[in-house]
Short mmCIF file of C-alpha atoms in Angstrom, two decimals:
data_model
loop_
_atom_site.label_atom_id
_atom_site.label_comp_id
_atom_site.label_asym_id
_atom_site.label_seq_id
_atom_site.Cartn_x
_atom_site.Cartn_y
_atom_site.Cartn_z
CA UNK A 1 62.26 -47.48 31.39
CA UNK A 2 61.17 -50.04 29.11
CA UNK A 3 61.70 -53.32 30.77
CA UNK A 4 59.57 -51.53 33.77
CA UNK A 5 56.73 -50.56 31.36
CA UNK A 6 56.41 -54.18 30.43
CA UNK A 7 56.42 -55.51 33.50
CA UNK A 8 53.69 -53.21 34.32
CA UNK A 9 51.92 -54.42 31.36
CA UNK A 10 52.58 -57.80 32.03
CA UNK A 11 51.19 -57.75 35.64
CA UNK A 12 47.85 -56.53 34.40
CA UNK A 13 47.40 -58.83 31.53
CA UNK A 14 47.72 -61.22 34.24
CA UNK A 15 45.47 -60.41 36.01
CA UNK A 16 42.59 -61.47 33.61
CA UNK A 17 42.81 -63.96 30.88
CA UNK A 18 40.27 -61.50 28.50
CA UNK A 19 43.57 -58.92 28.59
CA UNK A 20 46.18 -58.87 25.67
CA UNK A 21 47.89 -56.05 23.81
CA UNK A 22 44.74 -55.52 21.23
CA UNK A 23 42.54 -54.94 24.52
CA UNK A 24 45.32 -52.73 25.89
CA UNK A 25 45.44 -50.70 22.70
CA UNK A 26 41.63 -50.26 22.45
CA UNK A 27 41.18 -49.13 25.95
CA UNK A 28 44.23 -46.53 26.00
CA UNK A 29 43.92 -45.47 22.30
CA UNK A 30 47.28 -45.81 21.55
CA UNK A 31 47.56 -47.83 18.10
CA UNK A 32 48.58 -51.26 18.09
CA UNK A 33 51.68 -51.58 16.46
CA UNK A 34 52.77 -48.52 18.68
CA UNK A 35 51.70 -50.52 21.46
CA UNK A 36 53.52 -53.96 20.13
CA UNK A 37 57.04 -52.04 19.45
CA UNK A 38 56.96 -50.85 23.13
CA UNK A 39 56.09 -54.24 24.35
CA UNK A 40 59.10 -55.56 22.49
CA UNK A 41 61.37 -52.82 23.73
CA UNK A 42 61.98 -51.81 20.24
CA UNK A 43 61.55 -48.10 20.55
CA UNK A 44 61.27 -45.71 23.52
CA UNK A 45 57.50 -44.27 23.65
CA UNK A 46 56.62 -40.51 23.82
CA UNK A 47 55.79 -39.27 27.34
CA UNK A 48 52.27 -39.03 26.06
CA UNK A 49 52.10 -42.75 25.04
CA UNK A 50 53.41 -43.72 28.52
CA UNK A 51 50.68 -42.03 30.43
CA UNK A 52 47.92 -43.52 28.10
CA UNK A 53 49.41 -46.55 28.94
CA UNK A 54 50.02 -46.02 32.33
CA UNK A 55 46.60 -44.81 32.79
CA UNK A 56 45.28 -48.22 31.92
CA UNK A 57 47.83 -50.82 33.42
CA UNK A 58 48.86 -49.03 36.67
CA UNK A 59 46.65 -48.69 39.93
CA UNK A 60 47.64 -45.04 41.36
CA UNK A 61 50.77 -45.98 43.50
CA UNK A 62 52.37 -48.00 40.59
CA UNK A 63 51.48 -45.45 38.34
CA UNK A 64 53.03 -42.55 40.66
CA UNK A 65 56.30 -44.94 41.21
CA UNK A 66 56.91 -45.53 37.71
CA UNK A 67 56.55 -41.69 36.69
CA UNK A 68 58.69 -40.44 39.67
CA UNK A 69 61.08 -43.23 38.88
CA UNK A 70 61.16 -42.50 35.18
CA UNK A 71 59.66 -39.00 34.42
CA UNK A 72 60.62 -37.05 37.97
CA UNK A 73 59.20 -33.66 36.95
CA UNK A 74 56.03 -35.08 35.82
CA UNK A 75 55.82 -37.55 38.72
CA UNK A 76 56.33 -34.59 41.29
CA UNK A 77 53.54 -32.62 39.67
CA UNK A 78 51.15 -35.59 39.14
CA UNK A 79 52.25 -36.92 42.89
CA UNK A 80 51.67 -33.85 44.51
CA UNK A 81 48.05 -33.30 43.04
CA UNK A 82 47.15 -37.35 43.41
CA UNK A 83 48.21 -37.03 47.06
CA UNK A 84 46.92 -33.84 48.05
CA UNK A 85 43.50 -34.71 47.01
CA UNK A 86 43.67 -38.36 48.38
CA UNK A 87 42.60 -39.08 45.23
CA UNK A 88 42.67 -42.55 43.21
CA UNK A 89 44.03 -43.07 39.46
CA UNK A 90 40.65 -43.54 37.73
CA UNK A 91 40.61 -46.89 35.60
CA UNK A 92 40.38 -47.08 31.63
CA UNK A 93 36.65 -47.82 31.17
CA UNK A 94 35.33 -45.13 33.60
CA UNK A 95 37.90 -42.90 31.89
CA UNK A 96 36.34 -43.71 28.37
CA UNK A 97 32.85 -42.15 29.37
CA UNK A 98 34.70 -38.73 30.43
CA UNK A 99 35.08 -38.65 26.76
CA UNK A 100 31.39 -37.93 26.69
CA UNK A 101 30.21 -34.60 27.64
CA UNK A 102 27.23 -35.28 29.50
CA UNK A 103 28.38 -38.16 30.78
CA UNK A 104 31.28 -35.79 31.80
CA UNK A 105 28.62 -33.29 33.67
CA UNK A 106 26.87 -36.51 35.46
CA UNK A 107 30.10 -37.88 36.79
CA UNK A 108 30.98 -34.10 37.80
CA UNK A 109 27.97 -33.95 39.84
CA UNK A 110 28.43 -37.16 41.21
CA UNK A 111 31.32 -37.02 42.38
CA UNK A 112 30.95 -33.86 43.77
CA UNK A 113 28.59 -34.45 46.47
CA UNK A 114 26.39 -36.36 44.74
CA UNK A 115 23.12 -35.97 42.24
CA UNK A 116 19.81 -37.29 41.74
CA UNK A 117 17.63 -38.72 38.56
CA UNK A 118 15.49 -35.78 38.75
CA UNK A 119 18.36 -33.27 38.52
CA UNK A 120 19.98 -34.78 35.55
CA UNK A 121 16.51 -35.33 33.72
CA UNK A 122 16.13 -31.23 34.45
CA UNK A 123 19.58 -30.33 33.30
CA UNK A 124 20.18 -32.97 30.36
CA UNK A 125 16.48 -34.50 29.48
CA UNK A 126 16.05 -37.88 28.16
CA UNK A 127 19.49 -37.73 26.42
CA UNK A 128 21.23 -37.56 30.36
CA UNK A 129 18.67 -40.18 31.72
CA UNK A 130 20.11 -42.51 29.15
CA UNK A 131 23.93 -41.78 30.00
CA UNK A 132 23.25 -42.02 33.43
CA UNK A 133 21.66 -45.63 32.93
CA UNK A 134 24.91 -46.24 31.08
CA UNK A 135 26.55 -45.00 34.14
CA UNK A 136 24.75 -46.86 36.22
CA UNK A 137 25.41 -50.50 34.49
CA UNK A 138 28.82 -50.11 34.25
CA UNK A 139 29.23 -49.33 37.87
CA UNK A 140 30.83 -45.94 37.12
CA UNK A 141 27.83 -44.44 39.47
CA UNK A 142 25.67 -46.24 42.19
CA UNK A 143 22.91 -45.03 44.40
CA UNK A 144 23.48 -44.36 48.09
CA UNK A 145 21.40 -42.45 50.77
CA UNK A 146 19.04 -41.63 47.63
CA UNK A 147 21.68 -39.88 46.16
CA UNK A 148 23.55 -40.86 42.74
CA UNK A 149 27.13 -40.99 43.89
CA UNK A 150 30.42 -41.75 41.94
CA UNK A 151 32.64 -44.98 41.77
CA UNK A 152 35.57 -42.80 43.34
CA UNK A 153 35.25 -39.77 45.68
CA UNK A 154 38.10 -38.54 44.72
CA UNK A 155 40.04 -38.90 41.20
CA UNK A 156 42.70 -37.86 39.11
CA UNK A 157 43.33 -38.81 35.32
CA UNK A 158 47.08 -38.92 33.91
CA UNK A 159 46.19 -39.59 30.37
CA UNK A 160 46.74 -36.03 28.95
CA UNK A 161 44.05 -36.63 25.82
CA UNK A 162 41.50 -37.16 28.09
CA UNK A 163 42.10 -34.40 30.76
CA UNK A 164 42.46 -32.21 27.72
CA UNK A 165 39.18 -33.67 26.14
CA UNK A 166 37.50 -32.48 29.80
CA UNK A 167 38.67 -29.09 29.36
CA UNK A 168 37.05 -28.66 25.88
CA UNK A 169 33.95 -29.81 27.97
CA UNK A 170 34.38 -27.30 30.34
CA UNK A 171 34.42 -24.82 27.66
CA UNK A 172 31.59 -26.29 25.94
CA UNK A 173 29.37 -26.05 29.56
CA UNK A 174 30.11 -23.07 30.25
CA UNK A 175 27.17 -20.91 31.23
CA UNK A 176 27.74 -17.49 29.54
CA UNK A 177 24.72 -16.09 31.65
CA UNK A 178 26.88 -16.36 35.00
CA UNK A 179 29.77 -13.77 33.75
CA UNK A 180 29.93 -11.52 36.25
CA UNK A 181 29.49 -13.83 39.19
CA UNK A 182 31.87 -14.48 41.64
CA UNK A 183 34.64 -17.25 40.48
CA UNK A 184 32.98 -17.04 36.58
CA UNK A 185 35.87 -15.76 34.14
CA UNK A 186 37.29 -16.27 30.80
CA UNK A 187 40.86 -15.77 30.65
CA UNK A 188 43.35 -15.76 27.60
CA UNK A 189 46.90 -14.38 27.79
CA UNK A 190 49.17 -14.93 24.67
CA UNK A 191 52.95 -13.16 24.38
CA UNK A 192 56.19 -13.50 24.37
CA UNK A 193 57.96 -14.48 27.30
CA UNK A 194 62.28 -14.16 28.07
CA UNK A 195 63.33 -17.84 29.82
CA UNK A 196 63.03 -16.03 33.39
CA UNK A 197 59.56 -15.02 32.80
CA UNK A 198 58.80 -18.71 31.39
CA UNK A 199 60.18 -19.69 35.31
CA UNK A 200 58.07 -17.08 36.93
CA UNK A 201 54.59 -18.30 35.42
CA UNK A 202 55.54 -21.77 36.34
CA UNK A 203 56.29 -20.93 40.01
CA UNK A 204 53.07 -18.73 40.08
CA UNK A 205 51.00 -21.89 38.55
CA UNK A 206 52.14 -24.30 41.56
CA UNK A 207 51.46 -21.61 43.97
CA UNK A 208 47.95 -21.17 42.39
CA UNK A 209 47.65 -24.87 42.46
CA UNK A 210 48.68 -25.15 46.07
CA UNK A 211 45.97 -22.55 47.01
CA UNK A 212 43.28 -24.13 45.02
CA UNK A 213 44.02 -27.46 46.85
CA UNK A 214 43.56 -25.48 50.11
CA UNK A 215 40.19 -24.17 48.87
CA UNK A 216 38.82 -27.43 48.14
CA UNK A 217 39.93 -28.60 51.23
CA UNK A 218 38.83 -26.49 53.84
CA UNK A 219 35.38 -24.80 51.66
CA UNK A 220 33.19 -27.87 50.84
CA UNK A 221 29.57 -27.15 49.88
CA UNK A 222 27.01 -27.37 47.34
CA UNK A 223 28.36 -25.24 44.51
CA UNK A 224 29.72 -27.67 41.80
CA UNK A 225 32.68 -25.68 39.95
CA UNK A 226 34.61 -26.32 36.90
CA UNK A 227 37.62 -25.06 37.05
CA UNK A 228 40.26 -25.74 34.26
CA UNK A 229 43.23 -24.26 32.72
CA UNK A 230 46.06 -24.94 30.32
CA UNK A 231 49.20 -22.98 29.06
CA UNK A 232 51.62 -24.19 26.53
CA UNK A 233 53.77 -22.73 24.08
CA UNK A 234 52.63 -21.78 20.03
CA UNK A 235 56.41 -21.54 19.63
CA UNK A 236 59.23 -22.13 21.42
CA UNK A 237 63.20 -22.07 20.76
CA UNK A 238 65.45 -24.79 21.50
CA UNK A 239 68.24 -23.73 23.36
CA UNK B 1 31.89 -35.25 76.81
CA UNK B 2 33.61 -37.71 75.02
CA UNK B 3 30.74 -38.37 72.44
CA UNK B 4 31.10 -34.90 71.78
CA UNK B 5 34.53 -34.73 71.19
CA UNK B 6 34.53 -37.63 69.02
CA UNK B 7 31.53 -36.32 66.80
CA UNK B 8 33.19 -33.30 66.20
CA UNK B 9 36.60 -35.37 65.21
CA UNK B 10 34.09 -37.32 62.67
CA UNK B 11 32.63 -33.76 61.39
CA UNK B 12 35.90 -32.35 61.33
CA UNK B 13 37.73 -35.46 59.17
CA UNK B 14 34.38 -35.44 56.87
CA UNK B 15 34.74 -31.63 55.99
CA UNK B 16 38.70 -32.44 55.34
CA UNK B 17 37.62 -35.47 52.76
CA UNK B 18 38.42 -34.44 49.11
CA UNK B 19 35.56 -35.39 46.64
CA UNK B 20 35.51 -34.62 42.79
CA UNK B 21 37.84 -35.12 40.49
CA UNK B 22 41.22 -32.78 40.75
CA UNK B 23 43.12 -33.73 37.51
CA UNK B 24 45.93 -33.00 35.34
CA UNK B 25 49.05 -33.15 33.80
CA UNK B 26 52.04 -31.08 34.47
CA UNK B 27 55.90 -30.69 35.16
CA UNK B 28 58.91 -28.57 33.88
CA UNK B 29 59.84 -27.63 37.51
CA UNK B 30 57.07 -28.78 39.17
CA UNK B 31 56.95 -27.92 43.00
CA UNK B 32 60.73 -27.21 43.20
CA UNK B 33 62.41 -26.17 46.52
CA UNK B 34 62.53 -22.23 46.60
CA UNK B 35 65.02 -20.50 45.10
CA UNK B 36 67.81 -19.09 47.34
CA UNK B 37 67.08 -15.32 48.02
CA UNK B 38 69.11 -13.20 45.98
CA UNK B 39 72.38 -11.33 47.64
CA UNK B 40 71.44 -7.82 49.50
CA UNK B 41 72.05 -5.33 46.98
CA UNK B 42 74.53 -3.11 48.96
CA UNK B 43 76.48 -5.34 50.94
CA UNK B 44 79.30 -3.46 53.18
CA UNK B 45 82.03 -4.69 50.54
CA UNK B 46 79.80 -3.32 47.16
CA UNK B 47 79.10 -0.29 48.74
CA UNK B 48 82.63 0.58 49.54
CA UNK B 49 83.27 -0.60 46.00
CA UNK B 50 80.38 1.57 44.89
CA UNK B 51 81.92 4.99 46.48
CA UNK B 52 85.36 3.91 44.90
CA UNK B 53 83.82 3.23 41.67
CA UNK B 54 82.09 7.35 42.06
CA UNK B 55 85.40 8.59 42.44
CA UNK B 56 86.78 7.01 40.42
CA UNK B 57 84.57 8.34 37.88
CA UNK B 58 84.39 11.74 39.29
CA UNK B 59 88.43 11.80 38.53
CA UNK B 60 88.03 10.32 35.21
CA UNK B 61 85.74 13.39 34.23
CA UNK B 62 87.78 15.54 35.86
CA UNK B 63 91.21 14.32 34.03
CA UNK B 64 88.74 14.45 30.63
CA UNK B 65 87.64 17.53 31.26
CA UNK B 66 91.18 19.10 32.31
CA UNK B 67 92.26 17.65 28.73
CA UNK B 68 89.56 18.80 27.07
CA UNK B 69 90.38 22.67 28.65
CA UNK B 70 94.20 22.06 27.48
CA UNK B 71 92.96 20.85 23.94
CA UNK B 72 90.64 23.57 23.43
CA UNK B 73 93.26 26.49 22.26
CA UNK B 74 94.78 24.31 19.76
CA UNK B 75 91.88 23.32 18.09
CA UNK B 76 90.98 26.92 18.33
CA UNK B 77 94.54 27.66 16.69
CA UNK B 78 93.81 25.03 14.10
CA UNK B 79 90.23 26.22 12.90
CA UNK B 80 91.00 29.51 12.68
CA UNK B 81 93.86 28.88 10.57
CA UNK B 82 93.31 29.74 6.89
#
């Protein structure tokens, strides 16, 4: 696994003379000493570190191939998502912008059918327009047919830190005034489950994802939704 | 007519083009093959076994009652002893 990861890092660094481990550390958020030990194949990184590195160094199919080979269960989930939506795994500079709440909102609007200067101004004011100018400058967003559109038509992020940061954005952007309208919900469940309950829950979420995929494919339109969910264990007994 | 068909095809493919962000990290037993169906609750064999179990239970109970009846007088004798 380490040799394959090193090969991907080498390919990425070989593409431009300005690329080195230090830049990779900055773009991936992985501390330099950790990255150096991984590169020198001295220790096995956590999955979180692997995903953060892959998100920068590997193109979509390269990342999926690596995950499929070394982390099949995660690779299967991500692969299904990426292929199902015909999405590209987004690049490092783009992902950095998603960490800002307003930039996230602008990118979301631009990627879901396009937006305009006027819309951004009315929603986020001068602060939003400044963010928009920055996104235009770095070509994360461009103008086409009178609309501001995203660099990617459909994209996926595989760095779990950025996925979670975006989920936080969706919480902050949640509009309480919409409660009561169809598809506006805030749900939370905490309880103890047996192993079979966990399996059942996992199956249920997979089916839900498959249904979402069908809905997003078949019912495109102007209502831009933010739907996010997370599920994990507060405590888990090791077998 | 051919033009109309082509146009319909374009509209259809446009409708199916995904957009937006579809992201996430999951795992565990993500998208596994469906589990095998559970065995039928009463196969012929299990039904026969179930009936045999019931008969056995009935017989055991009968025997227990029989023994109880036999043991009752002696208990009474013991309890009636001063």
